[in-house]
Structure formats: structure tokens, C-alpha cells
Amino acid sequence: KNTVYERTIIFYNTLMEKNYSNPFTNFTLGYLCKLMNKNQDARRLFCKSLNSFPYFWECWIEYFSLIKEKKSFDFQFAD
């Protein structure tokens, strides 16, 4: 049986395949990953959300809450 995390990733992949991804679904899925202690996945999803909508203050707060040391700061601005 799939774990909550695995079901979340399956759901996210389904959204991506159907091109339903947007800053808010990325944030929500990132937040779920954060709750499940999948911090690297959460940071990746928060970054994706912020690249699409940089004024998403709650997303910035959640992203920075995951940074424990300088090497964790992996935000990449979109080209």
C-alpha cells in the first residue's frame, strides 16, 4: 500500500502530465512534503512556485523555514 508521501507524488505527477501545475498547487504539495519531513522535495516545489509567482509571501516563509544552513539555500531564479 502506498504511503501518503507516495500518493502525494503520484498526484503531483498526474497534475504535471495534465499541465495543471501552478504556483498554488506547487506550494500545497511542497507544504505536504514539508509536513512529511521530505524537506528537499518541499524546497524544490517551493522554488518552483516562487519562480512562477515571486510575490507569494507565505511560500517564501515556508521556504526559509526549511533552511538550516547556508548549503540548504538552493533557490534558483528562472531564466
mmCIF file with all atom_site columns, C-alpha atoms in Angstrom:
data_model
loop_
_atom_site.group_PDB
_atom_site.id
_atom_site.type_symbol
_atom_site.label_atom_id
_atom_site.label_alt_id
_atom_site.label_comp_id
_atom_site.label_asym_id
_atom_site.label_entity_id
_atom_site.label_seq_id
_atom_site.pdbx_PDB_ins_code
_atom_site.Cartn_x
_atom_site.Cartn_y
_atom_site.Cartn_z
_atom_site.occupancy
_atom_site.B_iso_or_equiv
_atom_site.pdbx_formal_charge
_atom_site.auth_seq_id
_atom_site.auth_comp_id
_atom_site.auth_asym_id
_atom_site.auth_atom_id
_atom_site.pdbx_PDB_model_num
ATOM 1  C CA . LYS A 1 1  ? 0.000  0.000  0.000   1.00 0.00 ? 1  LYS A CA 1
ATOM 2  C CA . ASN A 1 2  ? 1.301  3.450  -0.917  1.00 0.00 ? 2  ASN A CA 1
ATOM 3  C CA . THR A 1 3  ? 2.278  5.872  1.809   1.00 0.00 ? 3  THR A CA 1
ATOM 4  C CA . VAL A 1 4  ? 0.793  9.365  1.973   1.00 0.00 ? 4  VAL A CA 1
ATOM 5  C CA . TYR A 1 5  ? 4.032  10.709 0.510   1.00 0.00 ? 5  TYR A CA 1
ATOM 6  C CA . GLU A 1 6  ? 3.930  8.279  -2.426  1.00 0.00 ? 6  GLU A CA 1
ATOM 7  C CA . ARG A 1 7  ? 0.275  9.132  -3.128  1.00 0.00 ? 7  ARG A CA 1
ATOM 8  C CA . THR A 1 8  ? 1.162  12.837 -2.997  1.00 0.00 ? 8  THR A CA 1
ATOM 9  C CA . ILE A 1 9  ? 3.947  12.357 -5.542  1.00 0.00 ? 9  ILE A CA 1
ATOM 10 C CA . ILE A 1 10 ? 1.649  10.314 -7.790  1.00 0.00 ? 10 ILE A CA 1
ATOM 11 C CA . PHE A 1 11 ? -0.957 13.079 -7.546  1.00 0.00 ? 11 PHE A CA 1
ATOM 12 C CA . TYR A 1 12 ? 1.657  15.725 -8.352  1.00 0.00 ? 12 TYR A CA 1
ATOM 13 C CA . ASN A 1 13 ? 2.900  13.766 -11.385 1.00 0.00 ? 13 ASN A CA 1
ATOM 14 C CA . THR A 1 14 ? -0.687 13.449 -12.609 1.00 0.00 ? 14 THR A CA 1
ATOM 15 C CA . LEU A 1 15 ? -1.130 17.213 -12.311 1.00 0.00 ? 15 LEU A CA 1
ATOM 16 C CA . MET A 1 16 ? 2.112  17.790 -14.224 1.00 0.00 ? 16 MET A CA 1
ATOM 17 C CA . GLU A 1 17 ? 1.080  15.394 -17.016 1.00 0.00 ? 17 GLU A CA 1
ATOM 18 C CA . LYS A 1 18 ? -2.214 17.256 -17.435 1.00 0.00 ? 18 LYS A CA 1
ATOM 19 C CA . ASN A 1 19 ? -0.438 20.628 -17.239 1.00 0.00 ? 19 ASN A CA 1
ATOM 20 C CA . TYR A 1 20 ? -2.417 21.616 -14.102 1.00 0.00 ? 20 TYR A CA 1
ATOM 21 C CA . SER A 1 21 ? 0.678  22.741 -12.252 1.00 0.00 ? 21 SER A CA 1
ATOM 22 C CA . ASN A 1 22 ? 0.581  26.304 -10.952 1.00 0.00 ? 22 ASN A CA 1
ATOM 23 C CA . PRO A 1 23 ? 2.240  28.205 -8.100  1.00 0.00 ? 23 PRO A CA 1
ATOM 24 C CA . PHE A 1 24 ? -0.530 27.279 -5.687  1.00 0.00 ? 24 PHE A CA 1
ATOM 25 C CA . THR A 1 25 ? -0.569 23.536 -6.356  1.00 0.00 ? 25 THR A CA 1
ATOM 26 C CA . ASN A 1 26 ? 3.234  23.528 -6.134  1.00 0.00 ? 26 ASN A CA 1
ATOM 27 C CA . PHE A 1 27 ? 3.039  25.347 -2.795  1.00 0.00 ? 27 PHE A CA 1
ATOM 28 C CA . THR A 1 28 ? 0.388  22.990 -1.440  1.00 0.00 ? 28 THR A CA 1
ATOM 29 C CA . LEU A 1 29 ? 2.320  19.897 -2.447  1.00 0.00 ? 29 LEU A CA 1
ATOM 30 C CA . GLY A 1 30 ? 5.519  21.433 -1.076  1.00 0.00 ? 30 GLY A CA 1
ATOM 31 C CA . TYR A 1 31 ? 3.775  22.072 2.210   1.00 0.00 ? 31 TYR A CA 1
ATOM 32 C CA . LEU A 1 32 ? 2.601  18.441 2.334   1.00 0.00 ? 32 LEU A CA 1
ATOM 33 C CA . CYS A 1 33 ? 6.173  17.306 1.670   1.00 0.00 ? 33 CYS A CA 1
ATOM 34 C CA . LYS A 1 34 ? 7.368  19.565 4.489   1.00 0.00 ? 34 LYS A CA 1
ATOM 35 C CA . LEU A 1 35 ? 4.844  18.011 6.880   1.00 0.00 ? 35 LEU A CA 1
ATOM 36 C CA . MET A 1 36 ? 6.194  14.578 5.907   1.00 0.00 ? 36 MET A CA 1
ATOM 37 C CA . ASN A 1 37 ? 9.807  15.728 6.503   1.00 0.00 ? 37 ASN A CA 1
ATOM 38 C CA . LYS A 1 38 ? 10.670 15.475 2.805   1.00 0.00 ? 38 LYS A CA 1
ATOM 39 C CA . ASN A 1 39 ? 12.451 18.818 3.003   1.00 0.00 ? 39 ASN A CA 1
ATOM 40 C CA . GLN A 1 40 ? 14.432 18.580 -0.225  1.00 0.00 ? 40 GLN A CA 1
ATOM 41 C CA . ASP A 1 41 ? 11.262 17.894 -2.213  1.00 0.00 ? 41 ASP A CA 1
ATOM 42 C CA . ALA A 1 42 ? 9.466  20.666 -0.335  1.00 0.00 ? 42 ALA A CA 1
ATOM 43 C CA . ARG A 1 43 ? 12.216 23.183 -1.135  1.00 0.00 ? 43 ARG A CA 1
ATOM 44 C CA . ARG A 1 44 ? 12.149 22.159 -4.802  1.00 0.00 ? 44 ARG A CA 1
ATOM 45 C CA . LEU A 1 45 ? 8.376  22.671 -5.001  1.00 0.00 ? 45 LEU A CA 1
ATOM 46 C CA . PHE A 1 46 ? 8.534  25.983 -3.129  1.00 0.00 ? 46 PHE A CA 1
ATOM 47 C CA . CYS A 1 47 ? 11.234 27.170 -5.556  1.00 0.00 ? 47 CYS A CA 1
ATOM 48 C CA . LYS A 1 48 ? 9.087  26.182 -8.493  1.00 0.00 ? 48 LYS A CA 1
ATOM 49 C CA . SER A 1 49 ? 6.159  28.094 -7.016  1.00 0.00 ? 49 SER A CA 1
ATOM 50 C CA . LEU A 1 50 ? 8.281  31.175 -6.322  1.00 0.00 ? 50 LEU A CA 1
ATOM 51 C CA . ASN A 1 51 ? 9.734  31.207 -9.820  1.00 0.00 ? 51 ASN A CA 1
ATOM 52 C CA . SER A 1 52 ? 6.192  31.435 -11.174 1.00 0.00 ? 52 SER A CA 1
ATOM 53 C CA . PHE A 1 53 ? 4.832  33.848 -8.572  1.00 0.00 ? 53 PHE A CA 1
ATOM 54 C CA . PRO A 1 54 ? 7.607  35.658 -6.663  1.00 0.00 ? 54 PRO A CA 1
ATOM 55 C CA . TYR A 1 55 ? 5.165  37.713 -4.543  1.00 0.00 ? 55 TYR A CA 1
ATOM 56 C CA . PHE A 1 56 ? 3.847  34.600 -2.808  1.00 0.00 ? 56 PHE A CA 1
ATOM 57 C CA . TRP A 1 57 ? 4.917  35.658 0.694   1.00 0.00 ? 57 TRP A CA 1
ATOM 58 C CA . GLU A 1 58 ? 3.648  32.574 2.518   1.00 0.00 ? 58 GLU A CA 1
ATOM 59 C CA . CYS A 1 59 ? 5.684  30.407 0.183   1.00 0.00 ? 59 CYS A CA 1
ATOM 60 C CA . TRP A 1 60 ? 8.807  32.445 0.968   1.00 0.00 ? 60 TRP A CA 1
ATOM 61 C CA . ILE A 1 61 ? 8.152  31.987 4.694   1.00 0.00 ? 61 ILE A CA 1
ATOM 62 C CA . GLU A 1 62 ? 7.784  28.221 4.321   1.00 0.00 ? 62 GLU A CA 1
ATOM 63 C CA . TYR A 1 63 ? 10.846 28.021 2.076   1.00 0.00 ? 63 TYR A CA 1
ATOM 64 C CA . PHE A 1 64 ? 13.031 29.925 4.540   1.00 0.00 ? 64 PHE A CA 1
ATOM 65 C CA . SER A 1 65 ? 11.719 27.863 7.447   1.00 0.00 ? 65 SER A CA 1
ATOM 66 C CA . LEU A 1 66 ? 13.426 24.840 5.852   1.00 0.00 ? 66 LEU A CA 1
ATOM 67 C CA . ILE A 1 67 ? 16.841 26.450 5.617   1.00 0.00 ? 67 ILE A CA 1
ATOM 68 C CA . LYS A 1 68 ? 19.016 25.283 8.467   1.00 0.00 ? 68 LYS A CA 1
ATOM 69 C CA . GLU A 1 69 ? 22.410 26.100 6.987   1.00 0.00 ? 69 GLU A CA 1
ATOM 70 C CA . LYS A 1 70 ? 23.848 28.018 4.061   1.00 0.00 ? 70 LYS A CA 1
ATOM 71 C CA . LYS A 1 71 ? 24.170 24.970 1.796   1.00 0.00 ? 71 LYS A CA 1
ATOM 72 C CA . SER A 1 72 ? 20.403 24.389 2.129   1.00 0.00 ? 72 SER A CA 1
ATOM 73 C CA . PHE A 1 73 ? 19.759 27.647 0.298   1.00 0.00 ? 73 PHE A CA 1
ATOM 74 C CA . ASP A 1 74 ? 19.293 26.201 -3.176  1.00 0.00 ? 74 ASP A CA 1
ATOM 75 C CA . PHE A 1 75 ? 16.839 28.668 -4.678  1.00 0.00 ? 75 PHE A CA 1
ATOM 76 C CA . GLN A 1 76 ? 17.387 29.183 -8.385  1.00 0.00 ? 76 GLN A CA 1
ATOM 77 C CA . PHE A 1 77 ? 15.699 32.030 -10.203 1.00 0.00 ? 77 PHE A CA 1
ATOM 78 C CA . ALA A 1 78 ? 14.178 31.140 -13.541 1.00 0.00 ? 78 ALA A CA 1
ATOM 79 C CA . ASP A 1 79 ? 15.991 32.428 -16.620 1.00 0.00 ? 79 ASP A CA 1
#
